[in-house]
Amino acid sequence: MRYVIKPKSGAAASSATKTTKTTKKSRSVLNPESSSIYERIHEHSNRSTNTAGQQSAKIPYPEATRERIDKAFEELKNQNFTRAEKVFQIILKEDQDILSLFHYQNIIIGLARSLKEQTRKKQTEACSLLEELRSTGSFTDFGASTIHNLDLTLSRCEEALGEYFNAEARLLALRNKKPNANDKALCEPSGNFNADITIARLWQSMDKHTLTETLLLNINSELTRRLRSKPHAPSVQRLSKHIPTVNMALVRIWQVMGKYEQAERLLLKMSDRYENTSEDSLCEPSGQHDIDLKLVRHWGLVGKYKLAERLLFNMSGRQANASEDILCTLSEQSDTDLALVRLWPLMGKHQQSERLLLNMSGKQLSASEDILCTPSENRDIDLTLVNLWQVMGKHELAERLLKRCCELYQLDECELEELKLSPG
């Protein structure tokens, strides 16, 4: 099959050289009073700069500029996407004239990454920004942008919008793969780890499960071979970090494919557990928090609820024989509490789940409906509570809270459909 990338909003995608300056009306939903970001992208690309690939530490930016850049990427790293978006916008307004081309491109890509994690409208805005930036650069022989991380970010934005074939074509070009290549060639690691792992996840979303599994196994084999052949190479630390990422992707695809035993064996191996050991040992925290949570979710998926609950109790310092008051008291680990909240309904413990959720959102069950239906400003907690109330038949409460969540978090119909929620 031949894949074709469809241009968005007239963005040029064919020239391998710098394009001429274009004029567009601002499509920004973020700063409509400012001059068009799209015009500024072209203006900035035509300015002479120093070395495009120079690092931030080598550029004598004013202290305020350096602080803004650091803050924007720190907010992005901490998944504070709305705050990150605002800081990136400030940088574009206050500092664009002094930024090198390399850093200006990074700011645009950072802004797009922050938009991608928000509403569908902002995801569309992110694609438009990246397409515009893309039109100012050059391209490889396979048609991939040479601007660092641009096509990778753009493909993820397209995937978020459900534009799977555009995202796939873009990633194939980034991996130097021909669209009409056979499956064996498509599943060979390209040397670009981020592009490889991204297309593996994309293929899973496209129900191309065999391609996903084969590519991940090949990546794993390649990483293992490189680590064994050069155990003291400078790249060992980086390669070692890639293996858990690949393993978790393998766990997910095996769960989707119904290969639950393989998924569980890999999770146990990753957390230094043994298959045939006692339940006491299996349910002891491994010290690898994220992997333990993945194991909890896997056990929930395959119906091993008691094991999952026991591990969560141990992770959060709860005792199985404690009173309901104590079990529903917050621990110091909110993600563990949220996992427990999601597990309990599977065990028929809806009231305990509701009580812990309300405690997490600072509410009491005896509070008025108006208070109960006021969002806590934690999206995961609020939407989990909406879902729980729907399951419990408390439809009026669920509807009122969901409507307020839609306003606060700017949820659209597509996002609600993905969350399996419905206003009313």
Coordinates of C-alpha atoms in Angstrom, one line a residue:
M1 CA 0.0 0.0 0.0
R2 CA 1.3 3.5 -0.8
Y3 CA 0.9 6.1 1.9
V4 CA 0.5 9.8 1.1
I5 CA 0.9 12.7 3.5
K6 CA -1.9 15.2 2.9
P7 CA -0.8 18.8 3.4
K8 CA -2.7 20.8 6.0
S9 CA -3.9 24.4 5.4
G10 CA -1.9 24.8 2.3
A11 CA 1.4 24.2 4.0
A12 CA 4.2 23.4 1.6
A13 CA 5.7 20.0 1.9
S14 CA 7.5 19.3 -1.3
S15 CA 10.4 21.7 -1.5
A16 CA 13.8 20.7 -0.1
T17 CA 14.9 24.2 0.2
K18 CA 13.9 27.3 2.2
T19 CA 10.5 28.5 1.0
T20 CA 9.6 32.1 0.3
K21 CA 7.8 34.2 2.9
T22 CA 4.0 33.7 3.0
T23 CA 1.2 35.7 4.5
K24 CA -1.7 34.0 6.4
K25 CA -4.4 35.2 8.7
S26 CA -3.8 34.1 12.2
R27 CA -5.4 30.8 13.0
S28 CA -4.2 30.9 16.6
V29 CA -6.8 30.3 19.3
L30 CA -4.3 31.2 21.9
N31 CA -3.2 34.8 21.2
P32 CA -5.4 36.3 18.5
E33 CA -4.4 39.9 19.2
S34 CA -0.7 39.2 18.4
S35 CA 0.7 39.2 14.9
S36 CA 0.4 35.9 13.2
I37 CA 2.6 33.2 14.6
Y38 CA 2.6 31.7 11.1
E39 CA 4.1 34.9 9.6
R40 CA 6.6 35.1 12.4
I41 CA 7.8 31.5 11.7
H42 CA 8.7 32.5 8.2
E43 CA 10.2 35.8 9.3
H44 CA 12.4 34.0 11.8
S45 CA 13.5 31.3 9.4
N46 CA 14.9 34.0 7.1
R47 CA 17.0 35.7 9.7
S48 CA 20.7 34.9 9.9
T49 CA 21.7 33.0 12.9
N50 CA 24.8 31.6 14.5
T51 CA 25.2 27.8 14.6
A52 CA 21.8 26.3 14.3
G53 CA 22.6 23.3 16.5
Q54 CA 24.3 25.2 19.3
Q55 CA 23.2 24.4 22.8
S56 CA 21.4 26.8 25.2
A57 CA 24.3 27.1 27.6
K58 CA 26.5 28.5 24.8
I59 CA 24.1 31.3 24.0
P60 CA 24.3 34.5 26.1
Y61 CA 20.6 35.0 26.4
P62 CA 19.4 37.5 29.1
E63 CA 18.7 35.8 32.4
A64 CA 14.9 36.4 32.1
T65 CA 14.9 34.6 28.7
R66 CA 16.8 31.6 30.0
E67 CA 14.4 31.4 33.0
R68 CA 11.4 31.5 30.7
I69 CA 12.8 28.8 28.4
D70 CA 13.7 26.6 31.4
K71 CA 10.3 27.1 33.0
A72 CA 8.4 26.3 29.8
F73 CA 10.2 22.9 29.3
E74 CA 10.0 22.1 33.0
E75 CA 6.2 22.6 33.0
L76 CA 6.0 20.4 29.8
K77 CA 8.1 17.7 31.5
N78 CA 5.8 17.8 34.6
Q79 CA 2.7 17.6 32.3
N80 CA 1.4 21.0 33.3
F81 CA 0.4 21.5 29.7
T82 CA -1.8 24.7 30.1
R83 CA 0.9 26.4 32.0
A84 CA 3.6 25.3 29.6
E85 CA 1.5 26.7 26.7
K86 CA 1.3 30.1 28.3
V87 CA 5.0 30.3 29.0
F88 CA 5.8 29.3 25.4
Q89 CA 3.5 32.0 24.2
I90 CA 5.2 34.6 26.4
I91 CA 8.6 33.5 25.0
L92 CA 7.3 33.9 21.4
K93 CA 6.0 37.4 22.3
E94 CA 9.0 38.7 24.3
D95 CA 12.1 36.8 23.1
Q96 CA 11.6 35.7 19.5
D97 CA 13.9 38.4 18.1
I98 CA 16.9 37.1 20.1
L99 CA 16.4 33.4 19.8
S100 CA 18.7 31.3 17.5
L101 CA 16.9 29.5 14.7
F102 CA 17.5 26.2 16.6
H103 CA 15.9 27.4 19.8
Y104 CA 13.1 29.2 18.0
Q105 CA 12.2 25.9 16.3
N106 CA 12.4 24.1 19.7
I107 CA 10.0 26.7 21.2
I108 CA 7.5 26.1 18.4
I109 CA 7.7 22.4 18.8
G110 CA 7.4 22.7 22.6
L111 CA 4.3 24.8 22.2
A112 CA 2.9 22.2 19.8
R113 CA 3.6 19.4 22.3
S114 CA 1.7 21.3 25.0
L115 CA -1.2 21.9 22.7
K116 CA -1.3 18.2 21.7
E117 CA -2.2 17.2 25.2
Q118 CA -5.2 19.5 25.5
T119 CA -8.4 19.8 23.4
R120 CA -9.0 18.7 19.9
K121 CA -9.1 22.3 18.8
K122 CA -5.7 22.9 20.2
Q123 CA -4.4 19.6 18.7
T124 CA -5.5 21.0 15.3
E125 CA -3.7 24.2 16.1
A126 CA -0.6 22.2 16.9
C127 CA -0.6 20.5 13.6
S128 CA -1.0 23.8 11.8
L129 CA 2.0 25.4 13.6
L130 CA 4.2 22.4 12.9
E131 CA 3.2 22.3 9.2
E132 CA 4.0 26.0 8.9
L133 CA 7.4 25.5 10.5
R134 CA 8.0 22.4 8.4
S135 CA 7.5 24.5 5.2
T136 CA 10.5 26.7 6.1
G137 CA 13.0 23.8 6.3
S138 CA 14.6 21.2 4.2
F139 CA 13.9 17.5 3.7
T140 CA 15.6 14.1 3.4
D141 CA 15.5 12.0 0.3
F142 CA 12.6 10.1 1.9
G143 CA 10.7 13.4 2.5
A144 CA 11.2 13.7 6.2
S145 CA 11.8 17.2 7.7
T146 CA 15.4 17.8 8.8
I147 CA 14.2 20.0 11.7
H148 CA 14.9 18.1 14.9
N149 CA 11.9 16.4 16.4
L150 CA 9.4 18.2 14.1
D151 CA 8.0 15.2 12.2
L152 CA 8.0 13.0 15.3
T153 CA 5.9 15.6 17.1
L154 CA 3.7 16.2 14.1
S155 CA 3.0 12.5 13.7
R156 CA 1.9 12.3 17.4
C157 CA -0.4 15.2 16.9
E158 CA -1.9 13.6 13.8
E159 CA -2.3 10.3 15.7
A160 CA -4.2 12.3 18.5
L161 CA -6.5 13.6 15.8
G162 CA -7.1 10.1 14.4
E163 CA -5.2 10.9 11.2
Y164 CA -3.4 7.5 11.4
F165 CA -2.4 7.2 7.8
N166 CA -0.8 10.6 7.7
A167 CA 1.1 9.8 10.9
E168 CA 2.2 6.5 9.6
A169 CA 3.5 7.9 6.3
R170 CA 5.4 10.6 8.2
L171 CA 7.0 8.1 10.5
L172 CA 8.0 5.7 7.7
A173 CA 9.8 8.6 6.0
L174 CA 11.5 9.5 9.3
R175 CA 12.6 5.9 9.6
N176 CA 13.9 5.9 5.9
K177 CA 11.4 3.2 5.0
K178 CA 9.7 3.0 1.6
P179 CA 5.9 3.0 1.9
N180 CA 5.6 -0.1 -0.3
A181 CA 8.3 -2.1 1.5
N182 CA 7.5 -5.6 2.7
D183 CA 6.6 -6.3 6.4
K184 CA 10.1 -7.7 7.1
A185 CA 11.7 -4.4 6.0
L186 CA 9.1 -2.3 7.8
C187 CA 9.8 -4.2 11.1
E188 CA 13.6 -3.8 11.0
P189 CA 14.9 -1.2 13.5
S190 CA 15.8 2.0 11.8
G191 CA 18.4 3.4 14.2
N192 CA 15.9 6.1 15.2
F193 CA 14.6 4.7 18.5
N194 CA 11.9 7.4 19.1
A195 CA 10.5 7.0 15.6
D196 CA 10.6 3.2 15.9
I197 CA 8.7 3.1 19.2
T198 CA 6.2 5.7 18.1
I199 CA 5.3 3.8 14.9
A200 CA 5.0 0.6 17.0
R201 CA 2.4 2.3 19.2
L202 CA 0.7 3.8 16.2
W203 CA 0.4 0.4 14.5
Q204 CA -1.2 -0.9 17.7
S205 CA -3.8 1.9 17.4
M206 CA -4.4 0.9 13.8
D207 CA -4.9 -2.8 14.8
K208 CA -1.7 -3.8 13.0
H209 CA -0.8 -6.0 16.0
T210 CA 1.6 -8.4 14.3
L211 CA 3.7 -5.5 12.9
T212 CA 3.8 -3.9 16.3
E213 CA 4.9 -7.1 18.1
T214 CA 7.5 -8.0 15.4
L215 CA 9.1 -4.5 15.5
L216 CA 9.2 -4.4 19.3
L217 CA 10.8 -7.8 19.5
N218 CA 13.4 -6.8 16.8
I219 CA 14.1 -3.6 18.7
N220 CA 14.6 -5.5 21.9
S221 CA 16.9 -8.0 20.3
E222 CA 19.0 -5.2 18.7
L223 CA 19.3 -3.3 22.0
T224 CA 20.3 -6.4 23.8
R225 CA 22.9 -7.3 21.2
R226 CA 24.4 -3.8 21.3
L227 CA 24.6 -3.8 25.1
R228 CA 26.3 -7.2 25.2
S229 CA 28.8 -6.4 22.5
K230 CA 29.9 -3.1 24.0
P231 CA 29.0 -3.2 27.7
H232 CA 31.3 -0.3 28.5
A233 CA 30.5 2.0 25.6
P234 CA 29.4 5.6 26.4
S235 CA 25.9 4.9 25.0
V236 CA 25.2 2.0 27.5
Q237 CA 23.2 4.2 29.9
R238 CA 21.0 5.6 27.1
L239 CA 20.4 2.1 25.6
S240 CA 19.6 0.6 29.0
K241 CA 16.8 3.2 29.5
H242 CA 15.3 2.1 26.1
I243 CA 14.8 -1.5 27.1
P244 CA 12.1 -0.9 29.8
T245 CA 10.3 1.3 27.3
V246 CA 10.2 -1.5 24.8
N247 CA 9.3 -4.1 27.4
M248 CA 6.3 -2.0 28.5
A249 CA 5.2 -1.6 24.9
L250 CA 5.4 -5.4 24.5
V251 CA 3.3 -5.9 27.6
R252 CA 0.6 -3.6 26.1
I253 CA 0.5 -5.3 22.7
W254 CA 0.5 -8.8 24.3
Q255 CA -2.5 -7.7 26.5
V256 CA -4.3 -6.5 23.4
M257 CA -3.5 -9.7 21.5
G258 CA -4.7 -11.8 24.4
K259 CA -1.2 -13.1 25.2
Y260 CA -1.8 -12.6 28.9
E261 CA 0.7 -15.2 30.2
Q262 CA 3.5 -13.7 28.2
A263 CA 2.6 -10.2 29.4
E264 CA 2.5 -11.3 33.0
R265 CA 5.8 -13.2 32.8
L266 CA 7.5 -10.1 31.4
L267 CA 6.1 -7.8 34.1
L268 CA 7.2 -10.3 36.8
K269 CA 10.7 -10.4 35.2
M270 CA 10.9 -6.6 35.0
S271 CA 10.0 -6.3 38.7
D272 CA 12.4 -9.1 39.8
R273 CA 9.6 -11.5 40.8
Y274 CA 9.4 -15.2 40.2
E275 CA 6.3 -16.9 38.7
N276 CA 6.1 -19.8 41.1
T277 CA 6.7 -17.9 44.3
S278 CA 4.3 -17.4 47.1
E279 CA 1.5 -14.8 47.1
D280 CA 3.2 -13.0 49.9
S281 CA 6.3 -12.5 47.8
L282 CA 4.3 -11.6 44.6
C283 CA 2.4 -8.9 46.5
E284 CA 5.5 -7.2 48.1
P285 CA 6.4 -3.9 46.4
S286 CA 9.4 -4.3 44.2
G287 CA 10.7 -0.8 44.6
Q288 CA 9.9 -0.1 41.0
H289 CA 6.7 1.8 41.5
D290 CA 5.5 2.3 37.9
I291 CA 6.1 -1.4 37.0
D292 CA 4.2 -2.5 40.2
L293 CA 1.2 -0.3 39.1
K294 CA 1.3 -1.9 35.6
L295 CA 1.3 -5.3 37.3
V296 CA -1.8 -4.2 39.3
R297 CA -3.6 -3.2 36.2
H298 CA -2.7 -6.5 34.5
W299 CA -4.0 -8.5 37.4
G300 CA -7.2 -6.5 37.2
L301 CA -7.4 -7.2 33.5
V302 CA -7.1 -11.0 34.0
G303 CA -9.4 -11.1 37.0
K304 CA -6.7 -11.6 39.7
Y305 CA -8.4 -8.9 41.9
K306 CA -7.2 -10.1 45.3
L307 CA -3.6 -10.1 44.2
A308 CA -4.0 -6.6 42.7
E309 CA -5.7 -5.3 45.8
R310 CA -3.2 -6.8 48.2
L311 CA -0.2 -5.3 46.2
L312 CA -1.9 -1.9 46.3
F313 CA -2.5 -2.2 50.0
N314 CA 1.2 -3.0 50.5
M315 CA 2.3 -0.2 48.2
S316 CA 0.2 2.4 50.1
G317 CA 0.8 1.1 53.7
R318 CA -2.8 -0.2 54.2
Q319 CA -3.7 -3.3 56.1
A320 CA -6.3 -5.6 54.6
N321 CA -8.1 -6.1 57.9
A322 CA -8.3 -2.4 58.6
S323 CA -11.7 -0.6 58.9
E324 CA -13.4 1.0 55.9
D325 CA -12.5 4.4 57.4
I326 CA -8.8 3.6 57.3
L327 CA -8.9 1.9 53.9
C328 CA -10.6 5.0 52.4
T329 CA -8.1 7.4 54.0
L330 CA -5.7 9.0 51.5
S331 CA -2.2 7.6 51.3
E332 CA 0.9 9.6 50.3
Q333 CA 0.7 8.1 46.7
S334 CA -2.2 9.6 44.7
D335 CA -1.6 7.3 41.8
T336 CA -1.8 4.2 44.0
D337 CA -5.1 5.5 45.5
L338 CA -6.5 6.1 42.0
A339 CA -5.5 2.6 41.0
L340 CA -7.4 1.3 44.1
V341 CA -10.4 3.4 43.2
R342 CA -10.5 1.8 39.7
L343 CA -10.0 -1.7 41.0
W344 CA -12.7 -1.8 43.7
P345 CA -15.7 -1.5 41.3
L346 CA -14.4 -4.6 39.6
M347 CA -14.7 -6.3 42.9
G348 CA -18.1 -4.9 43.6
K349 CA -16.8 -2.4 46.2
H350 CA -18.5 0.6 44.7
Q351 CA -19.2 2.4 48.0
Q352 CA -15.5 2.1 49.1
S353 CA -14.4 3.4 45.7
E354 CA -16.8 6.4 45.9
R355 CA -15.7 7.2 49.4
L356 CA -12.0 7.2 48.6
L357 CA -12.6 9.2 45.4
L358 CA -14.6 11.9 47.4
N359 CA -11.7 12.0 49.9
M360 CA -9.3 12.5 47.1
S361 CA -11.3 15.5 45.8
G362 CA -11.8 17.0 49.3
K363 CA -15.5 16.2 49.6
Q364 CA -17.8 14.3 52.0
L365 CA -20.7 12.1 50.9
S366 CA -23.0 14.1 53.2
A367 CA -22.2 17.3 51.3
S368 CA -24.8 19.1 49.1
E369 CA -25.2 18.0 45.5
D370 CA -23.8 21.4 44.4
I371 CA -20.6 20.7 46.3
L372 CA -20.4 17.1 45.2
C373 CA -20.7 18.2 41.6
T374 CA -18.1 20.9 41.8
P375 CA -14.9 19.8 39.9
S376 CA -11.8 19.3 42.1
E377 CA -9.6 20.6 39.3
N378 CA -8.0 17.2 39.0
R379 CA -9.2 15.9 35.7
D380 CA -8.4 12.2 36.4
I381 CA -10.2 12.2 39.7
D382 CA -13.3 14.1 38.4
L383 CA -13.8 11.9 35.3
T384 CA -13.3 8.7 37.3
L385 CA -16.0 9.9 39.7
V386 CA -18.3 10.7 36.8
N387 CA -17.7 7.2 35.4
L388 CA -18.3 5.6 38.8
W389 CA -21.6 7.5 39.4
Q390 CA -22.8 6.3 36.0
V391 CA -22.0 2.7 36.9
M392 CA -23.7 3.1 40.3
G393 CA -26.8 4.6 38.7
K394 CA -26.3 8.1 40.1
H395 CA -27.0 9.6 36.7
E396 CA -28.1 13.1 37.8
L397 CA -24.9 13.6 39.8
A398 CA -22.8 12.2 37.0
E399 CA -24.4 14.5 34.5
R400 CA -24.0 17.6 36.6
L401 CA -20.4 16.9 37.3
L402 CA -19.6 16.0 33.7
K403 CA -21.2 19.3 32.4
R404 CA -19.0 21.3 34.7
C405 CA -15.9 19.2 33.8
C406 CA -16.6 19.9 30.1
E407 CA -16.5 23.6 30.8
L408 CA -13.5 23.5 33.1
Y409 CA -11.4 21.1 31.0
Q410 CA -12.8 22.2 27.6
L411 CA -13.7 18.6 26.7
D412 CA -15.3 18.0 23.3
E413 CA -17.5 15.2 22.0
C414 CA -14.5 13.2 20.6
E415 CA -12.7 13.2 23.9
L416 CA -15.9 12.2 25.8
E417 CA -16.4 9.4 23.3
E418 CA -12.9 8.2 23.9
L419 CA -13.5 8.3 27.7
K420 CA -16.8 6.4 27.1
L421 CA -18.7 9.3 28.8
S422 CA -21.8 11.1 27.6
P423 CA -23.3 14.4 28.9
G424 CA -26.8 13.4 29.7

